[in-house]
Short mmCIF file of C-alpha atoms in Angstrom, two decimals:
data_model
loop_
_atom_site.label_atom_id
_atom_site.label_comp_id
_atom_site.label_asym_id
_atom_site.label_seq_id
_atom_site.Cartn_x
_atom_site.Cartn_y
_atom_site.Cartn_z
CA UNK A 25 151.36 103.86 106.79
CA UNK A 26 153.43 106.72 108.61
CA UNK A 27 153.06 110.60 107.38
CA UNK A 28 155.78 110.22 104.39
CA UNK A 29 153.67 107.44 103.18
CA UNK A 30 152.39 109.21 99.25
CA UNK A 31 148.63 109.75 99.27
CA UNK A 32 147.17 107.14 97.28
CA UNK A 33 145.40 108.46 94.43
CA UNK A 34 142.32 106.41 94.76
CA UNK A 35 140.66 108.37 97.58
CA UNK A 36 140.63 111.25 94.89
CA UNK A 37 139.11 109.06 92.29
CA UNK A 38 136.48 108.04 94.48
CA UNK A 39 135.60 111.89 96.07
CA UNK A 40 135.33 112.49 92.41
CA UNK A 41 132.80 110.01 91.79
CA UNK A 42 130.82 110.60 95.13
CA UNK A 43 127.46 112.95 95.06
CA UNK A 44 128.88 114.74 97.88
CA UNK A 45 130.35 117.25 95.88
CA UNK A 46 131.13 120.02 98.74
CA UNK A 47 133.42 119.26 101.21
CA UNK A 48 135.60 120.79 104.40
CA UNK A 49 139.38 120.96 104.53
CA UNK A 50 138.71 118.58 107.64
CA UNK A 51 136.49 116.07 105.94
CA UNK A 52 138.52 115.93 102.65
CA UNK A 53 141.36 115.07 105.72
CA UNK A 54 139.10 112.49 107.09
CA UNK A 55 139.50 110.75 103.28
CA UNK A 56 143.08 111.18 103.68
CA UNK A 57 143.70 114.28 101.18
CA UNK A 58 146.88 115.69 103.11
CA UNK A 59 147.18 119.56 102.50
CA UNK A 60 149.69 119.33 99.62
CA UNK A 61 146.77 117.00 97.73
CA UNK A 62 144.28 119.63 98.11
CA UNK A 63 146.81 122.59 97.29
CA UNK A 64 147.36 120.50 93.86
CA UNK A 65 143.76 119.56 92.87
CA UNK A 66 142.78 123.44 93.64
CA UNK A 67 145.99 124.60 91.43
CA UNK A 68 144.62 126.89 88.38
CA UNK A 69 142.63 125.17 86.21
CA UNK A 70 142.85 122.44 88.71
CA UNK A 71 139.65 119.69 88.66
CA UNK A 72 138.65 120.92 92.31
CA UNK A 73 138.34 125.03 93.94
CA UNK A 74 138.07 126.66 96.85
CA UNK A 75 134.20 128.12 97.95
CA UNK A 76 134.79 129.71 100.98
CA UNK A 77 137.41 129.61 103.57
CA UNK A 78 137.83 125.79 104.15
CA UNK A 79 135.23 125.10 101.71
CA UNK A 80 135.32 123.21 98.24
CA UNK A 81 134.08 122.06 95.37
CA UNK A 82 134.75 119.28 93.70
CA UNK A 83 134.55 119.76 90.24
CA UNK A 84 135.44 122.65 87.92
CA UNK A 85 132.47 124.10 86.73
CA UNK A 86 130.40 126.66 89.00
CA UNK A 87 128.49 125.76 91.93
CA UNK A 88 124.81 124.85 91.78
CA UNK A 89 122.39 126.27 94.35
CA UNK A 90 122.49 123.64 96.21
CA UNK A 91 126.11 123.25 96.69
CA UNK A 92 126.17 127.14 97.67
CA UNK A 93 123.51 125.87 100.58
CA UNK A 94 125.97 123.17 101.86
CA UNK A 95 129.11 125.32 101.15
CA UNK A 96 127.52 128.16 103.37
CA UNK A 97 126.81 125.71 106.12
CA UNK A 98 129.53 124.12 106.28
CA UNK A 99 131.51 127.19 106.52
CA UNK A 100 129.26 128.31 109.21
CA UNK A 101 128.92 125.19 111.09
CA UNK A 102 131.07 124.00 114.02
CA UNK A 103 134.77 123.29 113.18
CA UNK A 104 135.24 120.23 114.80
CA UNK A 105 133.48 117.77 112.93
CA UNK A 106 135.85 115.57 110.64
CA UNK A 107 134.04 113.62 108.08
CA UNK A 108 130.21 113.01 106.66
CA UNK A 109 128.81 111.01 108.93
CA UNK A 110 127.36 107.90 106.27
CA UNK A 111 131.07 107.57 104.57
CA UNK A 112 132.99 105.82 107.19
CA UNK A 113 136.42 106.25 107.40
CA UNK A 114 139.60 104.45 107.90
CA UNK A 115 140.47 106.38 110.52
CA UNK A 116 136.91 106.43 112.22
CA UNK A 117 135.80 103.02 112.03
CA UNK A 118 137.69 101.88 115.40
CA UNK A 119 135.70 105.28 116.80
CA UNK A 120 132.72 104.39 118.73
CA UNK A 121 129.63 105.23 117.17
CA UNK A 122 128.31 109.07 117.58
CA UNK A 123 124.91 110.06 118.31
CA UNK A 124 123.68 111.85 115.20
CA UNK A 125 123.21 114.85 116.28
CA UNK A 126 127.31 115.26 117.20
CA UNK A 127 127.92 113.82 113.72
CA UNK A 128 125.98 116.78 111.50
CA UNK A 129 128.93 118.65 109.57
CA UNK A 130 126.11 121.66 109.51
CA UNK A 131 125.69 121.82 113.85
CA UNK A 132 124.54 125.22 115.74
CA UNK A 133 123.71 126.62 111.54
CA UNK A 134 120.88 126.83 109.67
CA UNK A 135 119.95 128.81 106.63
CA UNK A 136 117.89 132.12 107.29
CA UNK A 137 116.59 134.88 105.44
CA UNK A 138 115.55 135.22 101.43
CA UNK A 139 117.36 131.64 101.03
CA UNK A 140 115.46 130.18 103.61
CA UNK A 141 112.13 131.46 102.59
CA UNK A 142 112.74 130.48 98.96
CA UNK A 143 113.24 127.05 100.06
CA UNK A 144 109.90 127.44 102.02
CA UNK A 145 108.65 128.09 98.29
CA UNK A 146 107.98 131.33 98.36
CA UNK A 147 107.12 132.65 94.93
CA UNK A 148 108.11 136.45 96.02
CA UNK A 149 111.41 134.78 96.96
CA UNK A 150 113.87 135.43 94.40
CA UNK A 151 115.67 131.81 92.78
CA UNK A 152 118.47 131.04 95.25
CA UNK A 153 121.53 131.07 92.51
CA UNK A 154 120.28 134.86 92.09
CA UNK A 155 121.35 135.86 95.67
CA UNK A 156 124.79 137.52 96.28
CA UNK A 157 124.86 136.18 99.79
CA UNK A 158 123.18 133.29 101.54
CA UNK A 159 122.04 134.11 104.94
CA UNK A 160 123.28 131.25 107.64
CA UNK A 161 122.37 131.48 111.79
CA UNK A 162 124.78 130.70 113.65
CA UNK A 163 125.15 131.46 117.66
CA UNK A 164 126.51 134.62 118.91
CA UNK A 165 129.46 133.03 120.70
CA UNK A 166 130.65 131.31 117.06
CA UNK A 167 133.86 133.14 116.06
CA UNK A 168 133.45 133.76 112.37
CA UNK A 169 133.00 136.61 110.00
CA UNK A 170 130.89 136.93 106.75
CA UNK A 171 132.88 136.16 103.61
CA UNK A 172 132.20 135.45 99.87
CA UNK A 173 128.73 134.39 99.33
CA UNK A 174 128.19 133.52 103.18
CA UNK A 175 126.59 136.36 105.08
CA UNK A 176 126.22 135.11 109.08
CA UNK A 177 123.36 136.17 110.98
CA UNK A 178 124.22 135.78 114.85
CA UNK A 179 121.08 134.98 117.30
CA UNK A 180 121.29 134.59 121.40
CA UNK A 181 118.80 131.56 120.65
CA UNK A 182 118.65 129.50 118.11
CA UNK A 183 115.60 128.28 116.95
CA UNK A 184 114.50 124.52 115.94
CA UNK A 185 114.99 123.93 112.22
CA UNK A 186 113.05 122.22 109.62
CA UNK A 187 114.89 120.06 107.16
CA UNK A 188 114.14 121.02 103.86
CA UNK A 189 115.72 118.45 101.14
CA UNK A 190 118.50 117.92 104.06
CA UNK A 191 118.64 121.32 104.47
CA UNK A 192 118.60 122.59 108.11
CA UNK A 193 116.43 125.51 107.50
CA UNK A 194 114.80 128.31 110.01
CA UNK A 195 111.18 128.35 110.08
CA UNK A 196 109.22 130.76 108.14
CA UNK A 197 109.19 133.53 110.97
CA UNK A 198 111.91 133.70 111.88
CA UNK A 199 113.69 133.69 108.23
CA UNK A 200 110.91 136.46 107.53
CA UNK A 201 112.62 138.71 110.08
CA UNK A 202 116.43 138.11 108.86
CA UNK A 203 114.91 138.68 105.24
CA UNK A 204 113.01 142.20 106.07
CA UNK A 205 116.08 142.92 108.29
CA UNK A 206 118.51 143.29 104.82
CA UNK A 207 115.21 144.38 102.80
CA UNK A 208 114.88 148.81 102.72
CA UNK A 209 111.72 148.99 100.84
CA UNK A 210 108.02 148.59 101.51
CA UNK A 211 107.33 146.62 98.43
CA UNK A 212 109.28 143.57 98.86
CA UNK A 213 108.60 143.20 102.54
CA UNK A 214 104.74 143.66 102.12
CA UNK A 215 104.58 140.80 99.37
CA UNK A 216 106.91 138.47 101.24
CA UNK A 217 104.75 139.27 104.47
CA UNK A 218 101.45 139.51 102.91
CA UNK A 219 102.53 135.42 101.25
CA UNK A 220 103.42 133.73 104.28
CA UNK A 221 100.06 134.55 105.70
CA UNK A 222 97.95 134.09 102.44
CA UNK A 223 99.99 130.72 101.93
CA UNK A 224 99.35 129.57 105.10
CA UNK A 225 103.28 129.80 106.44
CA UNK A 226 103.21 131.48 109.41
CA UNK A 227 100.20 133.34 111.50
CA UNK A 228 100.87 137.65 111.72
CA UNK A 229 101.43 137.25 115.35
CA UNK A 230 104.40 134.80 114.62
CA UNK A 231 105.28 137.35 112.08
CA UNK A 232 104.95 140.26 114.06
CA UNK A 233 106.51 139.11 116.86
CA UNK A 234 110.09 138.28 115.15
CA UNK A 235 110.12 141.40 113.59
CA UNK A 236 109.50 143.22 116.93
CA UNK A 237 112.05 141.14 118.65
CA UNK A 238 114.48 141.85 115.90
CA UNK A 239 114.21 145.72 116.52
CA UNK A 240 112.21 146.16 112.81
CA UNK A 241 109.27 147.63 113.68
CA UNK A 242 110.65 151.29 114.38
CA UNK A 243 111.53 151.37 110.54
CA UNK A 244 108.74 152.85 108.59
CA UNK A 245 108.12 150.81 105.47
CA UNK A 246 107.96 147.73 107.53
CA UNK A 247 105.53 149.49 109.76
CA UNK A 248 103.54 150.00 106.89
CA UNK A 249 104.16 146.16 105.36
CA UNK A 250 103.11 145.41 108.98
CA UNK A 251 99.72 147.08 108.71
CA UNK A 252 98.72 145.33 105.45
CA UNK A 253 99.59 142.22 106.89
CA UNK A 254 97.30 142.28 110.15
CA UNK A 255 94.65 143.35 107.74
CA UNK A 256 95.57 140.52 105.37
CA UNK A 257 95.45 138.09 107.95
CA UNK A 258 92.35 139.41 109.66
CA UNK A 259 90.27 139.03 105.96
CA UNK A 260 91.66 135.17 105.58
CA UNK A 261 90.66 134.49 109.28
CA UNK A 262 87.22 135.92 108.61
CA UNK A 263 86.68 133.55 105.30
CA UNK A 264 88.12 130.53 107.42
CA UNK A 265 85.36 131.12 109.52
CA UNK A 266 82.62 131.69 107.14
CA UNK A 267 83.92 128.71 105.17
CA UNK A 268 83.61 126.75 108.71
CA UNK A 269 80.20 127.81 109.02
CA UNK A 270 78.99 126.77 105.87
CA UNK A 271 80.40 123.49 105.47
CA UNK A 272 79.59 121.93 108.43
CA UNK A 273 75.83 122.96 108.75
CA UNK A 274 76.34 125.45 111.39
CA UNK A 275 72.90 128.02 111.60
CA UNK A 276 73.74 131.04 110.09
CA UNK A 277 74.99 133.78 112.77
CA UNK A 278 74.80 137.81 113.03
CA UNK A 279 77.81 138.65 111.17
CA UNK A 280 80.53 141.72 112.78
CA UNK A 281 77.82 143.01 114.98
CA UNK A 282 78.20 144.97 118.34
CA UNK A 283 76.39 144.39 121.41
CA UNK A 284 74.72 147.10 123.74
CA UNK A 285 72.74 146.52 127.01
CA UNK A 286 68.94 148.32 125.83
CA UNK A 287 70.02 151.90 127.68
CA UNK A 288 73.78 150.77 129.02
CA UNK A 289 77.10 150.63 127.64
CA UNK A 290 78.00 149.25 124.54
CA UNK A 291 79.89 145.45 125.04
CA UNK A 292 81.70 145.20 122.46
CA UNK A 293 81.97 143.49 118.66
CA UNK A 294 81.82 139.91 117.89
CA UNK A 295 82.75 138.44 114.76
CA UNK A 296 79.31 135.86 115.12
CA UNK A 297 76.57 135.90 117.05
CA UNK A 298 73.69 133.59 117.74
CA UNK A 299 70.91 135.60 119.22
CA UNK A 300 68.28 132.61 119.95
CA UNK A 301 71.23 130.73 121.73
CA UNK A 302 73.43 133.89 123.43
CA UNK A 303 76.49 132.51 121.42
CA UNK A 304 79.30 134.92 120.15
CA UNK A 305 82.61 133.86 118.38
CA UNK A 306 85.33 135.78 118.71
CA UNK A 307 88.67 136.01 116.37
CA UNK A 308 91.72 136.63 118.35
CA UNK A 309 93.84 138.30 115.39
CA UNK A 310 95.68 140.30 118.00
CA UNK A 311 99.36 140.64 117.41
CA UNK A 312 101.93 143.57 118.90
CA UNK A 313 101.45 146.51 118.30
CA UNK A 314 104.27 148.51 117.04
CA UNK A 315 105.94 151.69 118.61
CA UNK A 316 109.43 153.10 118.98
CA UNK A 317 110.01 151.68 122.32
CA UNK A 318 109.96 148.13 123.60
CA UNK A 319 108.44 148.74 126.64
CA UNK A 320 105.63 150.36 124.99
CA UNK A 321 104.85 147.60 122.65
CA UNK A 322 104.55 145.35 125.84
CA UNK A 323 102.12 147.91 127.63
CA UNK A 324 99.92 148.41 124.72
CA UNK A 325 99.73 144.66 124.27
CA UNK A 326 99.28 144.22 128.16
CA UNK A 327 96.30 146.59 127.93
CA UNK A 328 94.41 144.97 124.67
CA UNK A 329 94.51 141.75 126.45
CA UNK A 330 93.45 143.05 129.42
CA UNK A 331 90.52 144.91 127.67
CA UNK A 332 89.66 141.60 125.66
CA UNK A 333 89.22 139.28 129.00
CA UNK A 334 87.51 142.34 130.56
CA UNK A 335 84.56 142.14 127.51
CA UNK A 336 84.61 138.39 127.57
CA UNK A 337 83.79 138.49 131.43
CA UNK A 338 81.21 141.04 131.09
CA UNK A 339 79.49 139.12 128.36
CA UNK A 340 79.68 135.91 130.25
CA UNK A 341 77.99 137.45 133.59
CA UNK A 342 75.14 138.40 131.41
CA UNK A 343 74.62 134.63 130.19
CA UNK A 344 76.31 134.97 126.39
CA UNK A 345 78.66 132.31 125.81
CA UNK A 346 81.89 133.45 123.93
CA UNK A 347 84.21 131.11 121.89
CA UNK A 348 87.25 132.03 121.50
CA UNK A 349 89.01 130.73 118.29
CA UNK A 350 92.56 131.90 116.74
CA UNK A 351 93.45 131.75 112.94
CA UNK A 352 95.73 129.08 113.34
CA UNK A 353 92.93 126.67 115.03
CA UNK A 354 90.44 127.74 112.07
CA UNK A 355 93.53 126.87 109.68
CA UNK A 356 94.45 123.23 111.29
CA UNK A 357 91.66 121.74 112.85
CA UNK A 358 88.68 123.28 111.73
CA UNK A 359 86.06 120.00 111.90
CA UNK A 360 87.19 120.29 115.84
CA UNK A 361 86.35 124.38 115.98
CA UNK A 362 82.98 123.25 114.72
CA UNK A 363 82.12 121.02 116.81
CA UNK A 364 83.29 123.24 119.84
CA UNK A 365 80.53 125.80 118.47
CA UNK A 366 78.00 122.89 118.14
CA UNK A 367 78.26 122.30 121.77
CA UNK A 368 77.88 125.40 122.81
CA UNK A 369 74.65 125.74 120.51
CA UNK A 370 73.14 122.87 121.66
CA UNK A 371 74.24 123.87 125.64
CA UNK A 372 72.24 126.96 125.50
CA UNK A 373 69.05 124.68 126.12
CA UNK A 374 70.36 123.64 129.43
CA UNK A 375 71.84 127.04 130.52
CA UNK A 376 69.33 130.03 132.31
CA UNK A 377 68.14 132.79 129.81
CA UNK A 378 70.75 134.86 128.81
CA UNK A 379 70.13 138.87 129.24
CA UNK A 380 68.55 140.75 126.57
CA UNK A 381 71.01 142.45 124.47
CA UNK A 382 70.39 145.15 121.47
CA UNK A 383 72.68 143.40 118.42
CA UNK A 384 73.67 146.89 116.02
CA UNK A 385 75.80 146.23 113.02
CA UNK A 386 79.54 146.71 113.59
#
């Protein structure tokens, strides 16, 4: 077969028939549909069209969500790959065999923003075929523009996507950050933030820290979205650890007290504290804190974390024994956060008398 050869019109057939309905110019080559086959299947009222630049669909009708997904990424994502990596091709089968990672049509792009988040199932996402544009990562170096439905969202670093129904998707924070970044009210943000840490998707520091890294927090309705959700995610850390204390037998504690030296200095609040065994649990909920200068988000976080080690010091010389636990340990593995506390119960036998503190309600 030399380049005059006619195109045989039973690759067409069987594109037709394949569930791979969304394909590149340079895969539909890889079947061996020349450039004058696909001009004539994407003639008006031809069987196939044209998504995006390079892009297309293989039927008639309109695109389904899903194809949108795959036509976006494989818009977005790198050039050079020829053909879906599980149909073998005539022309690839005397290749040697590619690692799969060099084989992905959709490599160095993943989808981002309200797209990604709705395939995270987020119910204040909106349904994906309502979305003008579908937001896609791709590197800063990757020469492309926005077009059509595909909206590009460059990053320095990529991040590891999750693969959501063969999806490469970015995870929750990150998408959270891209979404509030095309998002100019406080209403919308403060649900989709105030979801992903009821639902469990992502911690506020996670959340916080993408949207400070992304430049967001000197707007002021996400500053105020921002608010609600460190006090959202303080009140679900707080239940996780009642609900930790109750169902594994734990004695009850001093709940959100403060504790003062009789005559001294006050030592700070603990979110539980066991006066017989000079135990205190502590809930690191910190997460930046958000100014109109970088640098002074770093100092202000510097300085909270110095003032937290400084308490947990102080109350340590004086005999009390401080857990520390974070939301996300209470959230994953909290049979092992209870049995940390446990021990440290039980240890208080074997330790010296702790100093006598005054315990005032927080």
């Amino acid at each position: 077969m030399n380049h005059n050869t006619p195109l045989s019109p039973r690759p067409l057939q069987h594109l037709a028939e394949s569930r791979q309905r969304v394909l590149s110019a340079a895969q539909l080559k890889g079947h061996g549909v020349g450039a004058a086959a696909l001009n004539e299947q994407c003639r008006p009222g031809g069987p196939w069209q044209q998504l995006l630049p390079g892009v297309y669909l293989l039927h008639p009708g309109p695109p389904t969500a899903d194809e949108r997904l795959h036509a976006a990424l494989l818009y977005a994502g790198r050039p050079q790959i020829r053909a879906v990596a599980s149909v073998p091709t005539q022309a690839a089968q005397g290749e040697p065999h590619s690692p799969p990672a060099q084989r992905t049509p959709y490599a160095n792009a993943m989808i981002t923003g309200l797209a990604a988040l709705t395939l995270h199932r987020f119910a204040s996402a909106p349904p994906l075929l309502s979305l003008d544009r579908i937001d896609v990562m791709v590197p800063r170096t990757r020469r492309l523009r926005s077009t059509g439905f595909a909206r590009l969202v460059r990053s320095c670093s990529l991040p590891t996507p999750q693969l959501i129904g063969g999806v490469p998707v970015a995870p929750v924070a990150r998408a959270l950050a891209d979404a509030v970044a095309q998002l100019s009210e406080s209403g919308p943000v403060r649900r989709l933030l105030t979801e992903a840490v009821r639902g469990g998707h992502c911690e506020p520091a996670a959340a916080v820290r993408e949207l400070n890294q992304a430049k967001l927090l000197a707007r002021p309705h996400v500053v105020d979205a921002v608010d609600s959700l460190l006090a959202e995610g303080r009140a679900i850390a707080e239940d996780r650890l009642y609900a930790m204390v109750r169902e594994h037998a734990l004695p009850e504690p001093l709940w959100n007290v403060d504790l003062r030296l009789p005559g001294g200095p006050q030592l700070g609040g603990v979110d539980a504290y066991w006066p017989d065994q000079a135990v205190a649990v502590e809930l690191d909920t910190r997460a930046p804190r958000h100014s109109l200068r970088a640098e002074s988000q770093q100092d202000s976080a510097g300085l909270e974390w110095s003032e937290h080690a400084r308490k947990r010091e102080h109350l340590e010389r004086l005999g009390i024994t401080v857990v520390h636990l974070t939301p996300r340990k209470l959230r994953e593995s909290p049979d092992l956060q209870a049995t940390v506390v446990r021990t440290a119960l039980m240890a208080s036998a074997d330790r010296d008398p702790a100093a006598y503190v005054m315990v005032l309600p927080h």
